[in-house]
Tab-separated table of N, CA and C in Angstrom:
chain	number	residue	atom	x	y	z
A	315	MET	N	286.602	-58.493	32.762
A	315	MET	CA	287.608	-57.785	32.000
A	315	MET	C	287.726	-58.475	30.641
A	316	SER	N	287.652	-57.716	29.569
A	316	SER	CA	287.787	-58.314	28.235
A	316	SER	C	289.254	-58.229	27.820
A	317	LEU	N	289.865	-59.383	27.659
A	317	LEU	CA	291.294	-59.469	27.375
A	317	LEU	C	291.534	-60.241	26.088
A	318	LYS	N	292.625	-59.904	25.417
A	318	LYS	CA	293.119	-60.729	24.323
A	318	LYS	C	294.275	-61.525	24.906
A	319	ILE	N	294.150	-62.839	24.845
A	319	ILE	CA	295.112	-63.713	25.510
A	319	ILE	C	295.697	-64.684	24.506
A	320	ASP	N	297.017	-64.888	24.605
A	320	ASP	CA	297.696	-65.890	23.795
A	320	ASP	C	298.599	-66.685	24.735
A	321	VAL	N	298.336	-67.975	24.876
A	321	VAL	CA	299.118	-68.837	25.759
A	321	VAL	C	299.979	-69.745	24.890
A	322	ALA	N	301.290	-69.714	25.127
A	322	ALA	CA	302.221	-70.541	24.361
A	322	ALA	C	303.093	-71.330	25.335
A	323	THR	N	303.288	-72.610	25.038
A	323	THR	CA	304.142	-73.453	25.868
A	323	THR	C	305.572	-73.353	25.345
A	324	ILE	N	306.482	-72.910	26.200
A	324	ILE	CA	307.889	-72.771	25.815
A	324	ILE	C	308.578	-74.120	25.925
A	325	ASP	N	308.447	-74.757	27.059
A	325	ASP	CA	308.962	-76.106	27.297
A	325	ASP	C	308.042	-76.761	28.323
A	326	PRO	N	308.298	-77.994	28.724
A	326	PRO	CA	307.348	-78.682	29.620
A	326	PRO	C	307.107	-77.989	30.965
A	327	VAL	N	308.015	-77.119	31.392
A	327	VAL	CA	307.830	-76.487	32.698
A	327	VAL	C	307.648	-74.973	32.628
A	328	ARG	N	307.578	-74.385	31.439
A	328	ARG	CA	307.382	-72.941	31.318
A	328	ARG	C	306.383	-72.625	30.217
A	329	CYS	N	305.610	-71.578	30.442
A	329	CYS	CA	304.706	-71.108	29.395
A	329	CYS	C	304.719	-69.585	29.377
A	330	ARG	N	304.389	-69.038	28.222
A	330	ARG	CA	304.378	-67.590	28.038
A	330	ARG	C	302.952	-67.139	27.765
A	331	LEU	N	302.521	-66.135	28.503
A	331	LEU	CA	301.198	-65.561	28.350
A	331	LEU	C	301.356	-64.173	27.732
A	332	ALA	N	300.723	-63.935	26.608
A	332	ALA	CA	300.694	-62.606	26.010
A	332	ALA	C	299.295	-62.054	26.232
A	333	VAL	N	299.210	-60.939	26.953
A	333	VAL	CA	297.919	-60.386	27.353
A	333	VAL	C	297.822	-58.952	26.849
A	334	GLU	N	296.655	-58.615	26.300
A	334	GLU	CA	296.394	-57.251	25.852
A	334	GLU	C	295.110	-56.764	26.513
A	335	ILE	N	295.227	-55.629	27.205
A	335	ILE	CA	294.080	-55.017	27.876
A	335	ILE	C	293.634	-53.834	27.018
A	336	PRO	N	292.358	-53.739	26.675
A	336	PRO	CA	291.882	-52.665	25.808
A	336	PRO	C	292.058	-51.272	26.422
A	337	ALA	N	292.130	-50.277	25.551
A	337	ALA	CA	292.341	-48.894	25.981
A	337	ALA	C	291.199	-48.390	26.853
A	338	GLU	N	289.977	-48.866	26.606
A	338	GLU	CA	288.838	-48.406	27.398
A	338	GLU	C	289.002	-48.775	28.869
A	339	GLU	N	289.467	-49.988	29.125
A	339	GLU	CA	289.629	-50.429	30.507
A	339	GLU	C	290.787	-49.717	31.186
A	340	VAL	N	291.876	-49.468	30.427
A	340	VAL	CA	293.007	-48.724	30.993
A	340	VAL	C	292.553	-47.307	31.323
A	341	GLY	N	291.790	-46.697	30.419
A	341	GLY	CA	291.294	-45.343	30.655
A	341	GLY	C	290.353	-45.276	31.842
A	342	ALA	N	289.462	-46.247	31.967
A	342	ALA	CA	288.519	-46.262	33.083
A	342	ALA	C	289.248	-46.426	34.413
A	343	GLU	N	290.229	-47.303	34.443
A	343	GLU	CA	291.002	-47.512	35.675
A	343	GLU	C	291.813	-46.268	36.010
A	344	SER	N	292.327	-45.594	35.001
A	344	SER	CA	293.078	-44.358	35.197
A	344	SER	C	292.164	-43.259	35.750
A	345	GLU	N	290.946	-43.160	35.225
A	345	GLU	CA	289.987	-42.170	35.720
A	345	GLU	C	289.663	-42.419	37.187
A	346	LYS	N	289.469	-43.690	37.556
A	346	LYS	CA	289.182	-44.019	38.955
A	346	LYS	C	290.350	-43.626	39.859
A	347	ALA	N	291.572	-43.861	39.379
A	347	ALA	CA	292.754	-43.542	40.180
A	347	ALA	C	292.889	-42.035	40.373
A	348	TYR	N	292.666	-41.259	39.311
A	348	TYR	CA	292.759	-39.804	39.434
A	348	TYR	C	291.624	-39.248	40.300
A	349	ALA	N	290.437	-39.819	40.214
A	349	ALA	CA	289.326	-39.366	41.051
A	349	ALA	C	289.625	-39.616	42.523
A	350	GLN	N	290.201	-40.764	42.812
A	350	GLN	CA	290.552	-41.084	44.197
A	350	GLN	C	291.673	-40.163	44.679
A	351	LEU	N	292.648	-39.901	43.818
A	351	LEU	CA	293.755	-39.017	44.180
A	351	LEU	C	293.252	-37.593	44.397
A	352	ALA	N	292.321	-37.128	43.569
A	352	ALA	CA	291.814	-35.759	43.672
A	352	ALA	C	291.104	-35.526	44.999
A	353	ARG	N	290.456	-36.548	45.544
A	353	ARG	CA	289.744	-36.391	46.812
A	353	ARG	C	290.689	-36.147	47.986
A	354	GLY	N	291.890	-36.724	47.930
A	354	GLY	CA	292.769	-36.623	49.093
A	354	GLY	C	294.062	-35.872	48.864
A	355	ALA	N	294.318	-35.388	47.649
A	355	ALA	CA	295.591	-34.728	47.361
A	355	ALA	C	295.645	-33.341	47.991
A	356	ARG	N	296.783	-33.038	48.569
A	356	ARG	CA	297.004	-31.704	49.138
A	356	ARG	C	298.090	-31.032	48.309
A	357	VAL	N	297.686	-30.039	47.559
A	357	VAL	CA	298.597	-29.296	46.696
A	357	VAL	C	298.547	-27.839	47.132
A	358	PRO	N	299.710	-27.228	47.381
A	358	PRO	CA	299.718	-25.814	47.779
A	358	PRO	C	299.027	-24.943	46.725
A	359	GLY	N	298.145	-24.059	47.186
A	359	GLY	CA	297.427	-23.161	46.296
A	359	GLY	C	296.031	-23.653	45.929
A	360	PHE	N	295.700	-24.876	46.321
A	360	PHE	CA	294.386	-25.444	45.999
A	360	PHE	C	293.780	-26.042	47.256
A	361	ARG	N	292.455	-25.974	47.337
A	361	ARG	CA	291.782	-26.634	48.441
A	361	ARG	C	291.784	-28.141	48.191
A	362	GLN	N	291.734	-28.875	49.300
A	362	GLN	CA	291.722	-30.334	49.176
A	362	GLN	C	290.459	-30.762	48.433
A	363	GLY	N	290.634	-31.605	47.404
A	363	GLY	CA	289.512	-32.076	46.611
A	363	GLY	C	289.178	-31.162	45.445
A	364	ARG	N	289.875	-30.049	45.283
A	364	ARG	CA	289.594	-29.089	44.218
A	364	ARG	C	290.791	-28.887	43.288
A	365	VAL	N	291.721	-29.831	43.294
A	365	VAL	CA	292.903	-29.712	42.444
A	365	VAL	C	292.531	-30.108	41.013
A	366	PRO	N	292.859	-29.251	40.014
A	366	PRO	CA	292.534	-29.599	38.628
A	366	PRO	C	293.288	-30.848	38.162
A	367	ARG	N	292.673	-31.542	37.243
A	367	ARG	CA	293.240	-32.794	36.732
A	367	ARG	C	294.610	-32.566	36.098
A	368	ARG	N	294.778	-31.443	35.379
A	368	ARG	CA	296.070	-31.176	34.724
A	368	ARG	C	297.198	-31.075	35.740
A	369	VAL	N	296.909	-30.449	36.879
A	369	VAL	CA	297.925	-30.307	37.923
A	369	VAL	C	298.253	-31.671	38.519
A	370	LEU	N	297.240	-32.487	38.754
A	370	LEU	CA	297.468	-33.834	39.277
A	370	LEU	C	298.298	-34.667	38.305
A	371	GLU	N	297.978	-34.576	37.018
A	371	GLU	CA	298.731	-35.332	36.015
A	371	GLU	C	300.184	-34.902	35.984
A	372	ARG	N	300.430	-33.593	36.101
A	372	ARG	CA	301.806	-33.103	36.057
A	372	ARG	C	302.581	-33.526	37.296
A	373	MET	N	301.928	-33.479	38.474
A	373	MET	CA	302.635	-33.777	39.721
A	373	MET	C	302.727	-35.277	40.019
A	374	PHE	N	301.650	-36.011	39.743
A	374	PHE	CA	301.582	-37.414	40.156
A	374	PHE	C	301.385	-38.377	38.992
A	375	GLY	N	301.548	-37.925	37.768
A	375	GLY	CA	301.241	-38.739	36.589
A	375	GLY	C	301.984	-40.059	36.524
A	376	ASP	N	303.297	-40.014	36.747
A	376	ASP	CA	304.083	-41.252	36.664
A	376	ASP	C	303.679	-42.253	37.744
A	377	GLN	N	303.450	-41.760	38.940
A	377	GLN	CA	303.059	-42.638	40.040
A	377	GLN	C	301.684	-43.251	39.790
A	378	VAL	N	300.745	-42.451	39.324
A	378	VAL	CA	299.396	-42.959	39.050
A	378	VAL	C	299.453	-43.982	37.921
A	379	ARG	N	300.211	-43.702	36.866
A	379	ARG	CA	300.332	-44.629	35.741
A	379	ARG	C	300.930	-45.953	36.206
A	380	ALA	N	301.971	-45.898	37.044
A	380	ALA	CA	302.587	-47.131	37.554
A	380	ALA	C	301.605	-47.922	38.414
A	381	ASP	N	300.850	-47.237	39.260
A	381	ASP	CA	299.865	-47.917	40.109
A	381	ASP	C	298.760	-48.559	39.282
A	382	VAL	N	298.275	-47.829	38.264
A	382	VAL	CA	297.209	-48.355	37.410
A	382	VAL	C	297.693	-49.583	36.658
A	383	PHE	N	298.885	-49.507	36.077
A	383	PHE	CA	299.411	-50.642	35.311
A	383	PHE	C	299.665	-51.837	36.216
A	384	ALA	N	300.200	-51.598	37.406
A	384	ALA	CA	300.451	-52.706	38.341
A	384	ALA	C	299.135	-53.380	38.732
A	385	ARG	N	298.096	-52.584	39.007
A	385	ARG	CA	296.802	-53.144	39.386
A	385	ARG	C	296.178	-53.932	38.237
A	386	LEU	N	296.247	-53.372	37.021
A	386	LEU	CA	295.671	-54.068	35.867
A	386	LEU	C	296.424	-55.357	35.547
A	387	ILE	N	297.741	-55.327	35.656
A	387	ILE	CA	298.531	-56.541	35.393
A	387	ILE	C	298.207	-57.609	36.424
A	388	GLN	N	298.113	-57.220	37.687
A	388	GLN	CA	297.810	-58.190	38.735
A	388	GLN	C	296.425	-58.812	38.530
A	389	GLN	N	295.429	-57.995	38.229
A	389	GLN	CA	294.074	-58.508	38.030
A	389	GLN	C	293.987	-59.396	36.794
A	390	SER	N	294.576	-58.954	35.692
A	390	SER	CA	294.471	-59.725	34.446
A	390	SER	C	295.277	-61.018	34.532
A	391	TYR	N	296.430	-60.993	35.202
A	391	TYR	CA	297.229	-62.206	35.351
A	391	TYR	C	296.448	-63.259	36.136
A	392	ALA	N	295.822	-62.836	37.229
A	392	ALA	CA	295.025	-63.781	38.026
A	392	ALA	C	293.866	-64.337	37.208
A	393	GLU	N	293.245	-63.497	36.394
A	393	GLU	CA	292.125	-63.947	35.565
A	393	GLU	C	292.586	-64.942	34.499
A	394	VAL	N	293.723	-64.679	33.871
A	394	VAL	CA	294.244	-65.575	32.823
A	394	VAL	C	294.618	-66.923	33.420
A	395	ILE	N	295.269	-66.914	34.575
A	395	ILE	CA	295.674	-68.156	35.246
A	395	ILE	C	294.440	-69.007	35.569
A	396	ALA	N	293.403	-68.369	36.086
A	396	ALA	CA	292.191	-69.108	36.439
A	396	ALA	C	291.449	-69.591	35.196
A	397	GLN	N	291.395	-68.755	34.173
A	397	GLN	CA	290.638	-69.083	32.967
A	397	GLN	C	291.261	-70.244	32.193
A	398	HIS	N	292.587	-70.312	32.148
A	398	HIS	CA	293.271	-71.347	31.364
A	398	HIS	C	293.760	-72.512	32.226
A	399	HIS	N	293.382	-72.540	33.505
A	399	HIS	CA	293.717	-73.636	34.421
A	399	HIS	C	295.229	-73.888	34.448
A	400	ILE	N	295.989	-72.825	34.626
A	400	ILE	CA	297.449	-72.917	34.706
A	400	ILE	C	297.823	-72.933	36.185
A	401	THR	N	298.732	-73.825	36.551
A	401	THR	CA	299.195	-73.914	37.929
A	401	THR	C	300.620	-73.388	38.002
A	402	PRO	N	300.799	-72.114	38.356
A	402	PRO	CA	302.152	-71.565	38.415
A	402	PRO	C	302.913	-72.092	39.624
A	403	VAL	N	304.221	-72.234	39.440
A	403	VAL	CA	305.068	-72.717	40.522
A	403	VAL	C	305.707	-71.541	41.258
A	404	GLY	N	306.028	-70.471	40.545
A	404	GLY	CA	306.657	-69.311	41.169
A	404	GLY	C	306.063	-68.023	40.632
A	405	GLN	N	306.769	-66.932	40.887
A	405	GLN	CA	306.338	-65.628	40.409
A	405	GLN	C	306.652	-65.484	38.918
A	406	PRO	N	305.800	-64.806	38.162
A	406	PRO	CA	306.047	-64.649	36.730
A	406	PRO	C	307.076	-63.562	36.448
A	407	GLU	N	307.728	-63.684	35.295
A	407	GLU	CA	308.592	-62.621	34.781
A	407	GLU	C	307.724	-61.814	33.824
A	408	ILE	N	307.482	-60.555	34.147
A	408	ILE	CA	306.567	-59.738	33.355
A	408	ILE	C	307.346	-58.685	32.584
A	409	GLU	N	307.058	-58.602	31.286
A	409	GLU	CA	307.665	-57.610	30.411
A	409	GLU	C	306.537	-56.824	29.753
A	410	THR	N	306.513	-55.515	29.958
A	410	THR	CA	305.492	-54.708	29.301
A	410	THR	C	305.978	-54.350	27.907
A	411	GLU	N	305.118	-54.519	26.942
A	411	GLU	CA	305.455	-54.204	25.555
A	411	GLU	C	304.919	-52.837	25.169
A	412	ASP	N	303.672	-52.566	25.523
A	412	ASP	CA	303.022	-51.320	25.157
A	412	ASP	C	302.253	-50.840	26.370
A	413	ALA	N	302.644	-49.686	26.905
A	413	ALA	CA	301.995	-49.187	28.115
A	413	ALA	C	301.836	-47.680	28.022
A	414	GLU	N	300.750	-47.248	27.450
A	414	GLU	CA	300.424	-45.827	27.361
A	414	GLU	C	299.027	-45.623	27.914
A	415	VAL	N	298.840	-44.527	28.647
A	415	VAL	CA	297.538	-44.278	29.260
A	415	VAL	C	296.447	-44.065	28.219
A	416	PRO	N	296.648	-43.248	27.158
A	416	PRO	CA	295.548	-43.140	26.202
A	416	PRO	C	295.308	-44.443	25.455
A	417	GLY	N	296.324	-45.275	25.318
A	417	GLY	CA	296.176	-46.535	24.600
A	417	GLY	C	295.964	-47.693	25.551
A	418	GLY	N	296.107	-48.888	25.021
A	418	GLY	CA	295.932	-50.082	25.823
A	418	GLY	C	297.211	-50.491	26.514
A	419	LEU	N	297.162	-51.616	27.152
A	419	LEU	CA	298.304	-52.177	27.859
A	419	LEU	C	298.533	-53.576	27.327
A	420	ARG	N	299.769	-53.835	26.920
A	420	ARG	CA	300.122	-55.155	26.400
A	420	ARG	C	301.372	-55.612	27.144
A	421	TYR	N	301.326	-56.838	27.648
A	421	TYR	CA	302.484	-57.383	28.361
A	421	TYR	C	302.602	-58.875	28.124
A	422	ARG	N	303.809	-59.390	28.407
A	422	ARG	CA	304.064	-60.832	28.337
A	422	ARG	C	304.507	-61.292	29.716
A	423	ALA	N	304.008	-62.433	30.121
A	423	ALA	CA	304.394	-63.025	31.401
A	423	ALA	C	304.908	-64.434	31.133
A	424	THR	N	306.117	-64.695	31.573
A	424	THR	CA	306.694	-66.034	31.468
A	424	THR	C	306.647	-66.641	32.868
A	425	VAL	N	306.018	-67.809	32.959
A	425	VAL	CA	305.798	-68.410	34.267
A	425	VAL	C	306.165	-69.889	34.225
A	426	GLU	N	306.758	-70.361	35.331
A	426	GLU	CA	307.045	-71.788	35.461
A	426	GLU	C	305.786	-72.477	35.968
A	427	VAL	N	305.486	-73.629	35.380
A	427	VAL	CA	304.275	-74.361	35.724
A	427	VAL	C	304.626	-75.779	36.149
A	428	LYS	N	303.662	-76.430	36.774
A	428	LYS	CA	303.853	-77.835	37.132
A	428	LYS	C	303.874	-78.662	35.853
A	429	PRO	N	304.830	-79.549	35.713
A	429	PRO	CA	304.852	-80.384	34.509
A	429	PRO	C	303.773	-81.459	34.571
A	430	ASP	N	303.348	-81.894	33.400
A	430	ASP	CA	302.406	-83.003	33.326
A	430	ASP	C	303.194	-84.297	33.460
A	431	ILE	N	302.920	-85.037	34.514
A	431	ILE	CA	303.637	-86.282	34.772
A	431	ILE	C	302.714	-87.443	34.458
A	432	VAL	N	303.168	-88.311	33.578
A	432	VAL	CA	302.386	-89.484	33.199
A	432	VAL	C	302.988	-90.688	33.908
A	433	ILE	N	302.182	-91.352	34.701
A	433	ILE	CA	302.641	-92.525	35.444
A	433	ILE	C	302.317	-93.763	34.617
A	434	GLU	N	303.351	-94.515	34.317
A	434	GLU	CA	303.188	-95.743	33.550
A	434	GLU	C	302.555	-96.800	34.456
A	435	PRO	N	301.865	-97.756	33.881
A	435	PRO	CA	301.290	-98.822	34.705
A	435	PRO	C	302.389	-99.619	35.409
A	436	TYR	N	302.238	-99.801	36.698
A	436	TYR	CA	303.264	-100.510	37.459
A	436	TYR	C	302.759	-101.831	38.037
A	437	ALA	N	301.517	-102.131	37.846
A	437	ALA	CA	300.989	-103.389	38.350
A	437	ALA	C	301.607	-104.538	37.550
A	438	GLY	N	302.043	-105.555	38.237
A	438	GLY	CA	302.615	-106.720	37.576
A	438	GLY	C	304.126	-106.668	37.449
A	439	ILE	N	304.782	-105.613	37.892
A	439	ILE	CA	306.241	-105.535	37.826
A	439	ILE	C	306.799	-106.431	38.928
A	440	GLU	N	307.750	-107.268	38.553
A	440	GLU	CA	308.346	-108.174	39.522
A	440	GLU	C	309.571	-107.525	40.146
A	441	VAL	N	309.640	-107.591	41.480
A	441	VAL	CA	310.750	-107.021	42.226
A	441	VAL	C	311.337	-108.121	43.087
A	442	GLU	N	312.665	-108.234	43.084
A	442	GLU	CA	313.330	-109.250	43.886
A	442	GLU	C	313.575	-108.684	45.273
A	443	ARG	N	313.082	-109.372	46.277
A	443	ARG	CA	313.224	-108.924	47.653
A	443	ARG	C	314.367	-109.679	48.304
A	444	LEU	N	315.349	-108.936	48.763
A	444	LEU	CA	316.502	-109.559	49.403
A	444	LEU	C	316.254	-109.660	50.907
A	445	LEU	N	316.487	-110.826	51.450
A	445	LEU	CA	316.305	-111.057	52.880
A	445	LEU	C	317.652	-111.310	53.515
A	446	ALA	N	317.899	-110.680	54.628
A	446	ALA	CA	319.138	-110.900	55.379
A	446	ALA	C	318.765	-111.646	56.654
A	447	PRO	N	319.184	-112.900	56.762
A	447	PRO	CA	318.819	-113.655	57.959
A	447	PRO	C	319.595	-113.152	59.179
A	448	VAL	N	318.895	-113.083	60.310
A	448	VAL	CA	319.515	-112.647	61.559
A	448	VAL	C	319.641	-113.865	62.462
A	449	THR	N	320.869	-114.117	62.859
A	449	THR	CA	321.117	-115.284	63.721
A	449	THR	C	321.363	-114.818	65.146
A	450	ASP	N	321.401	-115.809	66.066
A	450	ASP	CA	321.680	-115.484	67.465
A	450	ASP	C	323.084	-114.921	67.626
A	451	ALA	N	324.011	-115.372	66.807
A	451	ALA	CA	325.385	-114.873	66.865
A	451	ALA	C	325.445	-113.403	66.452
A	452	ASN	N	324.641	-112.987	65.458
A	452	ASN	CA	324.607	-111.582	65.033
A	452	ASN	C	324.043	-110.696	66.161
A	453	VAL	N	323.006	-111.180	66.850
A	453	VAL	CA	322.410	-110.407	67.947
A	453	VAL	C	323.403	-110.293	69.093
A	454	ALA	N	324.096	-111.379	69.430
A	454	ALA	CA	325.068	-111.346	70.515
A	454	ALA	C	326.220	-110.415	70.189
A	455	ALA	N	326.689	-110.396	68.945
A	455	ALA	CA	327.797	-109.512	68.553
A	455	ALA	C	327.360	-108.050	68.641
A	456	PHE	N	326.140	-107.743	68.259
A	456	PHE	CA	325.641	-106.367	68.309
A	456	PHE	C	325.525	-105.902	69.760
A	457	LEU	N	325.000	-106.775	70.608
A	457	LEU	CA	324.860	-106.415	72.020
A	457	LEU	C	326.229	-106.233	72.685
A	458	ALA	N	327.216	-106.974	72.265
A	458	ALA	CA	328.558	-106.849	72.822
A	458	ALA	C	329.137	-105.484	72.427
A	459	ARG	N	328.876	-105.021	71.226
A	459	ARG	CA	329.385	-103.694	70.783
A	459	ARG	C	328.732	-102.569	71.573
A	460	LEU	N	327.491	-102.745	71.977
A	460	LEU	CA	326.802	-101.699	72.748
A	460	LEU	C	327.392	-101.622	74.136
């Protein structure tokens, strides 16, 4: 998938991904969805598999558009995460900016990520160890309480 990607770090634990999917890919995915729908759609007045595209668009257009956009967002998000080596902690907040079937799809995803933790050198740090001596009187007192 050819994507335009912009990754911006908001703060140490969040980043924003701006992704743009070209119109050709949105159109191709839309064509596949309508072809699959045409094979199984049952519309009164038409034989199964023979429903014109205009009728399908009028009856199922919003549902097909939502399914296509959801599938494209899911695929592109997974690709961006893998490509930029981002480790998300939870589900992203997705905002669509431009979503038209003849045009492309543009969205922003804000995701929480694992912070980069830098461990300072700890070798050579002196720690005072406190010892509590146990006497026979302490053991006898404890056993008496039991």
